[in-house]
Coordinates of N, CA and C in Angstrom, one line a residue:
M1 N 0.8 -1.2 0.0 CA 0.0 0.0 0.0 C 0.9 1.2 0.0
S2 N 0.5 2.2 -0.8 CA 1.2 3.5 -0.8 C 1.0 4.2 0.5
K3 N 2.0 5.0 0.9 CA 1.9 5.8 2.1 C 1.4 7.2 1.8
L4 N 0.0 7.2 1.6 CA -0.6 8.4 1.2 C -0.7 9.5 2.3
H5 N -0.6 10.7 1.8 CA -0.7 11.9 2.8 C -1.6 12.9 2.2
L6 N -2.5 13.4 3.1 CA -3.4 14.5 2.7 C -3.0 15.8 3.3
V7 N -3.0 16.9 2.5 CA -2.6 18.2 3.0 C -3.9 19.1 2.8
F8 N -4.3 19.7 3.9 CA -5.4 20.6 3.9 C -5.3 21.6 4.9
G9 N -6.1 22.6 4.9 CA -6.1 23.7 5.9 C -7.3 24.6 5.8
G10 N -7.3 25.6 6.7 CA -8.3 26.6 6.7 C -8.2 27.5 7.9
R11 N -9.2 28.3 8.1 CA -9.2 29.2 9.3 C -9.5 28.5 10.5
V12 N -8.8 28.8 11.6 CA -9.0 28.2 12.9 C -9.4 29.3 13.9
S13 N -10.2 28.8 14.9 CA -10.6 29.8 15.9 C -9.5 30.2 16.9
D14 N -8.5 29.3 17.1 CA -7.4 29.6 17.9 C -6.2 29.0 17.2
P15 N -5.1 29.8 16.9 CA -4.0 29.4 16.2 C -3.2 28.2 16.8
Q16 N -3.5 27.9 18.1 CA -2.8 26.8 18.7 C -3.6 25.5 18.7
T17 N -4.7 25.5 18.0 CA -5.6 24.4 17.9 C -5.8 24.0 16.5
L18 N -6.5 22.9 16.3 CA -7.0 22.5 15.0 C -8.5 22.6 14.9
D19 N -9.1 23.6 15.6 CA -10.5 23.8 15.7 C -10.9 24.7 14.5
F20 N -11.2 24.1 13.3 CA -11.5 24.8 12.1 C -12.8 25.5 12.2
V21 N -12.9 26.8 11.9 CA -14.1 27.7 12.0 C -15.2 27.1 11.1
D22 N -14.8 26.8 9.8 CA -15.8 26.4 8.8 C -15.3 25.2 8.1
P23 N -15.6 24.0 8.6 CA -15.1 22.8 7.9 C -15.5 22.7 6.5
A24 N -16.6 23.2 6.1 CA -17.1 23.2 4.7 C -16.2 24.0 3.8
A25 N -15.5 24.9 4.4 CA -14.6 25.8 3.6 C -13.1 25.4 3.6
L26 N -12.8 24.2 4.1 CA -11.4 23.8 4.1 C -10.8 23.7 2.7
E27 N -9.6 24.1 2.6 CA -8.9 24.0 1.4 C -8.1 22.7 1.3
V28 N -8.5 21.9 0.4 CA -7.7 20.6 0.2 C -6.6 20.9 -0.8
V29 N -5.4 20.8 -0.3 CA -4.2 21.1 -1.2 C -4.0 19.9 -2.1
G30 N -4.2 18.7 -1.5 CA -4.0 17.5 -2.4 C -3.7 16.2 -1.6
I31 N -3.6 15.1 -2.3 CA -3.2 13.8 -1.7 C -1.9 13.5 -2.4
F32 N -0.9 13.1 -1.6 CA 0.5 12.9 -2.1 C 1.0 11.5 -1.8
P33 N 1.8 10.9 -2.6 CA 2.3 9.5 -2.5 C 3.3 9.3 -1.4
D34 N 3.9 10.4 -0.9 CA 5.0 10.2 0.1 C 5.0 11.5 1.0
Y35 N 5.7 11.4 2.1 CA 5.7 12.5 3.0 C 6.5 13.7 2.5
A36 N 7.6 13.4 1.7 CA 8.4 14.5 1.2 C 7.6 15.4 0.3
S37 N 6.8 14.9 -0.6 CA 6.0 15.7 -1.5 C 4.9 16.4 -0.8
A38 N 4.3 15.7 0.3 CA 3.2 16.3 1.1 C 3.8 17.5 1.9
E39 N 5.0 17.3 2.4 CA 5.6 18.4 3.2 C 5.9 19.6 2.3
K40 N 6.3 19.4 1.1 CA 6.6 20.4 0.1 C 5.3 21.2 -0.2
A41 N 4.2 20.5 -0.4 CA 3.0 21.2 -0.6 C 2.5 21.9 0.6
W42 N 2.7 21.3 1.8 CA 2.3 22.0 3.0 C 3.0 23.3 3.2
R43 N 4.4 23.2 3.0 CA 5.2 24.4 3.2 C 4.7 25.5 2.2
A44 N 4.4 25.2 1.0 CA 4.0 26.2 0.0 C 2.6 26.8 0.5
A45 N 1.7 26.0 0.9 CA 0.4 26.5 1.4 C 0.6 27.4 2.6
A46 N 1.4 26.9 3.6 CA 1.6 27.7 4.8 C 2.3 29.0 4.5
Q47 N 3.3 29.0 3.6 CA 4.0 30.2 3.2 C 3.1 31.2 2.6
R48 N 2.2 30.7 1.8 CA 1.2 31.6 1.1 C 0.3 32.4 2.0
T49 N 0.1 31.8 3.2 CA -0.8 32.4 4.2 C 0.0 32.8 5.5
V50 N 1.3 33.0 5.4 CA 2.1 33.2 6.6 C 1.7 34.5 7.3
D51 N 1.1 35.5 6.7 CA 0.7 36.7 7.4 C -0.6 36.6 8.1
D52 N -1.3 35.5 7.9 CA -2.6 35.3 8.5 C -2.5 34.2 9.6
A53 N -2.4 34.7 10.9 CA -2.2 33.7 12.0 C -3.4 32.8 12.2
E54 N -4.5 33.1 11.6 CA -5.7 32.2 11.8 C -5.8 31.1 10.7
M55 N -4.9 31.1 9.8 CA -4.9 30.1 8.8 C -3.9 29.0 9.2
R56 N -4.3 27.7 9.1 CA -3.5 26.6 9.5 C -3.6 25.5 8.5
F57 N -2.5 24.9 8.1 CA -2.4 23.8 7.2 C -1.8 22.6 7.9
V58 N -2.2 21.4 7.5 CA -1.7 20.2 8.2 C -1.5 19.1 7.2
V59 N -0.6 18.1 7.6 CA -0.4 16.9 6.8 C -1.0 15.8 7.6
V60 N -1.9 15.0 7.0 CA -2.5 13.9 7.6 C -1.9 12.6 6.9
H61 N -1.5 11.7 7.8 CA -0.9 10.4 7.3 C -2.1 9.5 7.0
L62 N -2.6 9.5 5.8 CA -3.8 8.7 5.4 C -3.5 7.2 5.6
H63 N -2.3 6.8 5.3 CA -2.0 5.4 5.3 C -2.2 4.8 6.8
R64 N -1.9 5.7 7.8 CA -2.1 5.3 9.2 C -3.6 5.2 9.5
L65 N -4.4 5.9 8.9 CA -5.9 5.8 9.1 C -6.5 4.6 8.4
L66 N -6.0 4.3 7.2 CA -6.5 3.2 6.4 C -6.0 1.9 6.9
E67 N -4.7 1.8 7.3 CA -4.1 0.6 7.8 C -3.3 0.8 9.0
P68 N -3.9 1.0 10.2 CA -3.2 1.4 11.4 C -2.0 0.4 11.8
S69 N -2.1 -0.8 11.4 CA -1.1 -1.8 11.7 C 0.2 -1.6 11.0
L70 N 0.1 -0.8 9.9 CA 1.3 -0.6 9.1 C 2.2 0.6 9.6
G71 N 1.6 1.4 10.5 CA 2.3 2.5 11.1 C 2.8 3.5 10.1

């Protein structure tokens, strides 16, 4: 199984949490086949919104959700 990674983000109510204000408005950056390409996309999205403290992007390890035993 590929080690898929999802990169997404949006506006949060508190910059120290992942409490997204409007989950319907989340920006999905994409799904990537490895962590390196997901991190590159995450960095680009985060840099684009660096001046907005309420915007937060994350990398989710989809492979860990789909097959927890694979780690």
